[in-house]
Amino acid sequence: MARGKIQMKRIENPVHRQVTFCKRRAGLLKKAKELSVLCDAEIGVFIFSSRGKFYELATKGSMQDLIERYIKCSWSGVQTQQPRDKQIMDLKEEISRLKREIDVLQRGLRYISGGGASTTTFDGLNDLEKHLEVYVYQIRSTKGSIFGSSWNVLIFMIVIIWFGIDSRPSSWDGG
């Protein structure tokens, strides 16, 4: 006589639930051991019962060895390696970009000091010109922002004086 299929839901009767847990736990551990022997596989199984009891099986070696091996080979280890590799590549690109910029600046300095006018190529002069234009733009932007903030302070002081608003602390008057 064939058995009927058991419906997969929680067993309500605690006694039946405990009996089923014990039988199925033993069956699971037996199957894990068989798989290990037949296929020469390393298998680790953790089981926590509803009462909090802990069961484990490590077919070869110890569970600690299996866990360490899992951590070394886990997907999370691969994922942390990939961002590190990308970070290294980004830093190498930044280093090469800075080296090129230093080279251009050194050539420009030699040209300006008069030591390399005869050895500088047309392309080198074009590169130098582009870099100098960028630096001049940056200097002008910085000057503009400094001038703008000074200008705002000056306007504010004029408004205060014009309207007779005295926002200074009374201690400024000497009293």
XYZ file of N, CA and C in Angstrom:
525
model
N 0.839 -1.166 0.000
C 0.000 0.000 0.000
C 0.893 1.241 0.000
N 0.613 2.184 -0.893
C 1.419 3.393 -1.049
C 1.016 4.451 -0.029
N 1.999 5.177 0.419
C 1.722 6.262 1.356
C 1.275 7.498 0.581
N 0.458 8.295 1.202
C 0.033 9.548 0.585
C 1.100 10.623 0.780
N 1.057 11.619 -0.087
C 2.025 12.709 0.009
C 1.678 13.583 1.213
N 2.697 13.917 1.996
C 2.492 14.746 3.176
C 2.453 16.202 2.740
N 1.462 16.910 3.232
C 1.330 18.321 2.921
C 2.412 19.095 3.683
N 3.121 19.992 2.978
C 4.213 20.739 3.590
C 3.667 21.949 4.333
N 3.387 21.742 5.590
C 2.983 22.818 6.486
C 3.409 22.422 7.889
N 3.385 23.373 8.778
C 3.814 23.128 10.152
C 2.892 22.117 10.826
N 3.503 21.154 11.515
C 2.734 20.153 12.260
C 2.303 20.806 13.572
N 1.020 20.835 13.806
C 0.478 21.547 14.971
C 0.709 20.798 16.288
N 0.597 19.491 16.275
C 0.762 18.698 17.493
C 2.248 18.658 17.857
N 2.653 19.183 19.035
C 4.068 19.234 19.389
C 4.730 17.869 19.522
N 4.015 16.870 19.942
C 4.597 15.530 20.071
C 4.896 14.969 18.687
N 3.923 15.064 17.787
C 4.142 14.581 16.412
C 5.264 15.373 15.734
N 5.305 16.682 15.988
C 6.341 17.532 15.391
C 7.722 17.083 15.862
N 7.889 16.772 17.137
C 9.178 16.346 17.682
C 9.591 14.989 17.121
N 8.649 14.059 17.002
C 8.952 12.736 16.443
C 9.387 12.875 14.989
N 8.655 13.704 14.221
C 9.001 13.913 12.808
C 10.379 14.553 12.687
N 10.667 15.522 13.546
C 11.976 16.181 13.523
C 13.098 15.173 13.754
N 12.950 14.334 14.756
C 14.001 13.351 15.069
C 14.233 12.387 13.914
N 13.140 11.883 13.334
C 13.276 10.930 12.229
C 13.899 11.594 11.001
N 13.408 12.775 10.650
C 13.922 13.445 9.446
C 15.354 13.940 9.647
N 15.698 14.371 10.850
C 17.068 14.785 11.137
C 18.008 13.614 10.930
N 17.644 12.462 11.466
C 18.476 11.267 11.306
C 18.605 10.897 9.833
N 17.512 11.006 9.086
C 17.549 10.697 7.658
C 18.421 11.669 6.884
N 18.325 12.960 7.230
C 19.145 13.977 6.565
C 20.627 13.734 6.821
N 20.992 13.461 8.055
C 22.392 13.213 8.386
C 22.903 11.940 7.715
N 22.045 10.910 7.640
C 22.427 9.661 6.975
C 22.688 9.912 5.494
N 21.790 10.680 4.836
C 21.970 10.983 3.408
C 23.241 11.799 3.179
N 23.554 12.737 4.078
C 24.766 13.539 3.944
C 26.009 12.657 4.035
N 26.010 11.712 4.966
C 27.144 10.789 5.100
C 27.292 9.929 3.853
N 26.162 9.416 3.344
C 26.199 8.583 2.140
C 26.739 9.370 0.949
N 26.277 10.604 0.781
C 26.753 11.441 -0.325
C 28.252 11.686 -0.206
N 28.723 11.882 1.003
C 30.142 12.105 1.226
C 30.962 10.883 0.842
N 30.499 9.696 1.224
C 31.231 8.462 0.926
C 31.185 8.159 -0.564
N 29.992 8.237 -1.158
C 29.832 7.880 -2.566
C 30.568 8.838 -3.502
N 30.523 10.113 -3.205
C 31.059 11.118 -4.132
C 32.340 11.781 -3.645
N 32.872 11.308 -2.519
C 34.091 11.872 -1.952
C 33.969 13.394 -1.798
N 32.843 13.815 -1.239
C 32.565 15.239 -1.044
C 32.693 15.596 0.430
N 33.099 16.832 0.683
C 33.130 17.335 2.056
C 31.795 18.013 2.318
N 31.104 17.571 3.353
C 29.767 18.077 3.637
C 29.701 18.540 5.079
N 29.079 19.696 5.274
C 28.824 20.224 6.607
C 27.351 20.550 6.727
N 26.737 20.122 7.832
C 25.311 20.359 8.049
C 25.130 20.950 9.441
N 24.369 22.049 9.516
C 23.943 22.632 10.792
C 22.450 22.435 10.922
N 21.998 22.075 12.106
C 20.560 21.965 12.371
C 20.298 22.567 13.752
N 19.326 23.473 13.813
C 18.863 24.025 15.086
C 17.415 23.601 15.260
N 17.123 22.910 16.349
C 15.748 22.467 16.597
C 14.910 23.642 17.085
N 13.597 23.443 17.123
C 12.705 24.496 17.613
C 12.937 24.771 19.092
N 13.525 23.835 19.783
C 13.839 24.013 21.206
C 15.216 24.634 21.412
N 15.914 24.923 20.309
C 17.212 25.575 20.399
C 18.388 24.637 20.472
N 18.164 23.342 20.352
C 19.265 22.386 20.409
C 19.992 22.407 19.063
N 21.314 22.288 19.131
C 22.166 22.389 17.957
C 22.717 21.018 17.580
N 22.626 20.699 16.276
C 23.179 19.453 15.734
C 24.075 19.836 14.565
N 25.186 19.131 14.428
C 26.082 19.399 13.309
C 26.695 18.107 12.808
N 27.131 18.173 11.540
C 27.823 17.040 10.934
C 28.889 17.594 10.008
N 30.110 17.141 10.173
C 31.207 17.451 9.266
C 31.766 16.115 8.818
N 31.668 15.817 7.524
C 32.034 14.483 7.058
C 33.535 14.264 6.993
N 34.310 15.308 6.716
C 35.769 15.167 6.657
C 36.374 16.309 7.454
N 37.188 16.001 8.392
C 37.789 17.045 9.212
C 36.784 17.599 10.213
N 37.023 18.856 10.584
C 36.137 19.479 11.574
C 35.245 20.520 10.905
N 34.207 20.891 11.621
C 33.304 21.909 11.112
C 34.042 23.239 10.985
N 34.963 23.514 11.897
C 35.738 24.756 11.850
C 36.545 24.836 10.553
N 37.166 23.720 10.157
C 37.920 23.695 8.905
C 37.011 23.960 7.713
N 35.817 23.359 7.731
C 34.866 23.580 6.637
C 34.423 25.037 6.569
N 34.179 25.632 7.718
C 33.740 27.034 7.746
C 34.837 27.950 7.214
N 36.079 27.711 7.626
C 37.193 28.518 7.128
C 37.342 28.374 5.623
N 37.194 27.167 5.135
C 37.279 26.934 3.692
C 36.141 27.643 2.955
N 34.952 27.592 3.541
C 33.799 28.266 2.947
C 34.036 29.775 2.863
N 34.568 30.354 3.929
C 34.811 31.792 3.948
C 35.818 32.178 2.872
N 36.863 31.366 2.709
C 37.871 31.656 1.694
C 37.304 31.568 0.284
N 36.397 30.626 0.068
C 35.874 30.380 -1.273
C 34.521 31.032 -1.531
N 33.985 31.702 -0.550
C 32.614 32.206 -0.697
C 32.541 33.330 -1.713
N 31.347 33.548 -2.179
C 31.084 34.588 -3.176
C 31.402 35.957 -2.607
N 31.184 36.166 -1.320
C 31.458 37.471 -0.721
C 32.939 37.797 -0.798
N 33.797 36.802 -0.708
C 35.222 37.036 -0.858
C 35.569 37.495 -2.254
N 34.911 36.932 -3.258
C 35.127 37.342 -4.642
C 34.617 38.760 -4.838
N 33.462 39.072 -4.241
C 32.884 40.404 -4.400
C 33.765 41.474 -3.763
N 34.377 41.195 -2.629
C 35.231 42.201 -2.014
C 36.530 42.355 -2.783
N 36.964 41.328 -3.494
C 38.189 41.416 -4.274
C 37.986 42.294 -5.505
N 36.819 42.194 -6.159
C 36.574 42.962 -7.375
C 36.625 44.468 -7.140
N 35.949 45.018 -6.110
C 36.073 46.455 -5.888
C 37.502 46.876 -5.566
N 38.236 46.028 -4.866
C 39.623 46.348 -4.551
C 40.445 46.422 -5.838
N 40.226 45.488 -6.767
C 40.934 45.517 -8.043
C 40.586 46.776 -8.827
N 39.317 47.147 -8.832
C 38.890 48.355 -9.539
C 39.511 49.584 -8.897
N 39.575 49.595 -7.588
C 40.171 50.715 -6.876
C 41.655 50.837 -7.232
N 42.334 49.713 -7.317
C 43.751 49.724 -7.679
C 43.932 50.254 -9.095
N 43.069 49.812 -10.018
C 43.160 50.297 -11.399
C 42.903 51.803 -11.463
N 41.911 52.289 -10.724
C 41.618 53.721 -10.711
C 42.805 54.515 -10.178
N 43.437 53.997 -9.132
C 44.596 54.689 -8.567
C 45.776 54.687 -9.535
N 45.968 53.577 -10.255
C 47.050 53.530 -11.242
C 46.809 54.535 -12.361
N 45.549 54.653 -12.808
C 45.221 55.638 -13.840
C 45.467 57.056 -13.337
N 45.104 57.315 -12.096
C 45.321 58.636 -11.501
C 46.813 58.943 -11.414
N 47.616 57.946 -11.047
C 49.067 58.135 -10.960
C 49.648 58.454 -12.330
N 49.234 57.721 -13.357
C 49.777 57.983 -14.694
C 49.340 59.355 -15.202
N 48.105 59.768 -14.878
C 47.635 61.092 -15.296
C 48.461 62.176 -14.608
N 48.730 61.997 -13.326
C 49.524 62.981 -12.594
C 50.970 63.014 -13.091
N 51.523 61.857 -13.457
C 52.881 61.827 -14.009
C 52.949 62.599 -15.318
N 51.927 62.426 -16.178
C 51.896 63.177 -17.441
C 51.807 64.681 -17.171
N 50.994 65.051 -16.204
C 50.846 66.470 -15.877
C 52.148 67.046 -15.328
N 52.843 66.290 -14.489
C 54.137 66.737 -13.962
C 55.134 66.916 -15.094
N 55.137 65.984 -16.038
C 56.040 66.071 -17.180
C 55.779 67.341 -17.983
N 54.515 67.631 -18.245
C 54.163 68.838 -19.004
C 54.594 70.085 -18.245
N 54.364 70.093 -16.949
C 54.751 71.257 -16.147
C 56.266 71.442 -16.116
N 57.001 70.342 -16.033
C 58.462 70.444 -16.042
C 58.964 70.974 -17.381
N 58.363 70.507 -18.473
C 58.759 71.024 -19.794
C 58.440 72.508 -19.904
N 57.288 72.893 -19.382
C 56.914 74.311 -19.415
C 57.862 75.162 -18.600
N 58.253 74.653 -17.454
C 59.194 75.381 -16.609
C 60.543 75.533 -17.309
N 60.993 74.467 -17.967
C 62.252 74.544 -18.715
C 62.147 75.563 -19.849
N 61.010 75.574 -20.521
C 60.824 76.500 -21.642
C 60.804 77.943 -21.146
N 60.081 78.166 -20.044
C 59.970 79.522 -19.513
C 61.321 80.020 -19.012
N 62.090 79.151 -18.398
C 63.398 79.562 -17.880
C 64.436 79.695 -18.988
N 64.069 79.335 -20.215
C 64.960 79.530 -21.353
C 65.854 78.358 -21.652
N 65.725 77.294 -20.919
C 66.624 76.172 -21.107
C 66.192 75.192 -22.170
N 64.956 75.239 -22.641
C 64.521 74.205 -23.556
C 63.793 74.718 -24.775
N 63.995 75.976 -25.126
C 63.268 76.546 -26.255
C 63.650 75.874 -27.562
N 64.886 75.487 -27.704
C 65.321 74.887 -28.966
C 64.942 73.414 -29.063
N 64.738 72.745 -27.923
C 64.429 71.316 -27.959
C 62.937 71.025 -27.863
N 62.108 72.043 -27.622
C 60.674 71.833 -27.472
C 60.034 71.695 -28.846
N 59.148 70.702 -28.986
C 58.467 70.478 -30.262
C 57.203 71.323 -30.332
N 56.645 71.383 -31.525
C 55.406 72.141 -31.725
C 54.271 71.555 -30.882
N 54.163 70.222 -30.876
C 53.117 69.583 -30.064
C 53.335 69.848 -28.573
N 54.576 69.842 -28.156
C 54.879 70.132 -26.760
C 54.464 71.541 -26.378
N 54.711 72.476 -27.305
C 54.295 73.852 -27.039
C 52.774 73.971 -26.987
N 52.083 73.230 -27.850
C 50.614 73.249 -27.818
C 50.088 72.702 -26.490
N 50.683 71.607 -26.024
C 50.282 71.052 -24.726
C 50.518 72.063 -23.608
N 51.685 72.695 -23.654
C 52.015 73.694 -22.642
C 51.013 74.844 -22.666
N 50.666 75.285 -23.864
C 49.699 76.381 -23.994
C 48.342 76.000 -23.402
N 47.884 74.775 -23.694
C 46.591 74.326 -23.157
C 46.617 74.291 -21.634
N 47.702 73.746 -21.068
C 47.796 73.667 -19.615
C 47.864 75.061 -18.987
N 48.614 75.952 -19.633
C 48.696 77.308 -19.097
C 47.342 78.003 -19.149
N 46.571 77.760 -20.214
C 45.227 78.345 -20.300
C 44.339 77.836 -19.166
N 44.445 76.553 -18.861
C 43.656 75.986 -17.761
C 44.068 76.626 -16.439
N 45.378 76.774 -16.222
C 45.848 77.356 -14.968
C 45.435 78.820 -14.852
N 45.513 79.568 -15.955
C 45.078 80.967 -15.930
C 43.590 81.048 -15.610
N 42.799 80.154 -16.193
C 41.357 80.139 -15.909
C 41.098 79.863 -14.426
N 41.823 78.905 -13.863
C 41.650 78.584 -12.443
C 42.043 79.765 -11.555
N 43.122 80.445 -11.910
C 43.560 81.606 -11.130
C 42.517 82.711 -11.204
N 41.999 82.970 -12.408
C 40.981 84.013 -12.558
C 39.707 83.662 -11.801
N 39.325 82.401 -11.803
C 38.130 81.986 -11.060
C 38.318 82.210 -9.565
N 39.489 81.859 -9.059
C 39.768 82.059 -7.638
C 39.763 83.543 -7.290
N 40.395 84.360 -8.147
C 40.391 85.802 -7.913
C 38.967 86.346 -7.923
N 38.148 85.862 -8.860
C 36.764 86.330 -8.953
C 35.954 85.988 -7.721
N 36.140 84.781 -7.203
C 35.379 84.401 -6.009
C 35.835 85.203 -4.791
N 37.145 85.467 -4.692
C 37.640 86.298 -3.584
C 37.111 87.720 -3.722
N 37.170 88.260 -4.935
C 36.664 89.610 -5.180
C 35.168 89.685 -4.906
N 34.426 88.656 -5.329
C 32.974 88.639 -5.113
C 32.619 88.641 -3.643
N 33.322 87.858 -2.851
C 33.011 87.828 -1.419
C 33.405 89.146 -0.761
N 34.519 89.751 -1.185
C 34.913 91.058 -0.648
C 33.900 92.117 -1.053
N 33.442 92.037 -2.285
C 32.452 92.981 -2.801
C 31.154 92.883 -1.994
N 30.721 91.684 -1.676
C 29.501 91.502 -0.884
C 29.643 92.112 0.505
N 30.799 91.954 1.118
C 31.037 92.544 2.437
C 30.992 94.062 2.342
N 31.608 94.617 1.296
C 31.615 96.062 1.100
C 30.198 96.597 0.916
N 29.387 95.944 0.099
C 27.995 96.352 -0.121
C 27.234 96.299 1.200
N 27.426 95.258 1.956
C 26.747 95.111 3.245
C 27.115 96.270 4.181
N 28.392 96.624 4.232
C 28.834 97.726 5.087
C 28.238 99.052 4.622
N 28.165 99.272 3.313
C 27.569 100.504 2.782
C 26.104 100.597 3.179
N 25.375 99.493 3.067
C 23.956 99.481 3.446
C 23.811 99.798 4.930
N 24.649 99.228 5.748
C 24.592 99.484 7.193
C 24.842 100.967 7.482
N 25.855 101.525 6.849
C 26.177 102.935 7.078
C 25.077 103.835 6.519
N 24.601 103.524 5.321
C 23.598 104.347 4.641
C 22.312 104.450 5.456
N 21.839 103.323 5.961
C 20.579 103.320 6.695
C 20.767 103.557 8.194
N 21.988 103.759 8.613
C 22.241 104.064 10.008
C 22.013 102.891 10.938
N 22.124 101.701 10.406
C 21.939 100.516 11.232
C 23.256 100.227 11.919
N 23.222 100.193 13.222
C 24.443 99.891 13.964
C 24.331 98.479 14.505
N 24.997 97.540 13.823
C 24.936 96.147 14.250
C 26.134 95.762 15.097
N 27.002 96.769 15.382
C 28.178 96.458 16.187
C 27.778 96.256 17.636
N 28.472 95.405 18.340
C 28.209 95.265 19.770
C 28.541 96.563 20.502
N 27.869 96.824 21.597
C 28.079 98.065 22.351
C 29.500 98.164 22.892
N 30.172 97.062 23.044
C 31.544 97.086 23.560
C 32.512 97.713 22.569
N 32.118 97.852 21.266
C 32.990 98.461 20.269
C 33.112 99.967 20.471
N 32.136 100.555 21.124
C 32.137 101.999 21.306
C 33.040 102.425 22.458
N 33.626 101.454 23.056
C 34.515 101.763 24.161
C 33.795 101.754 25.495
N 32.515 101.398 25.505
C 31.775 101.438 26.756
C 31.349 100.109 27.138
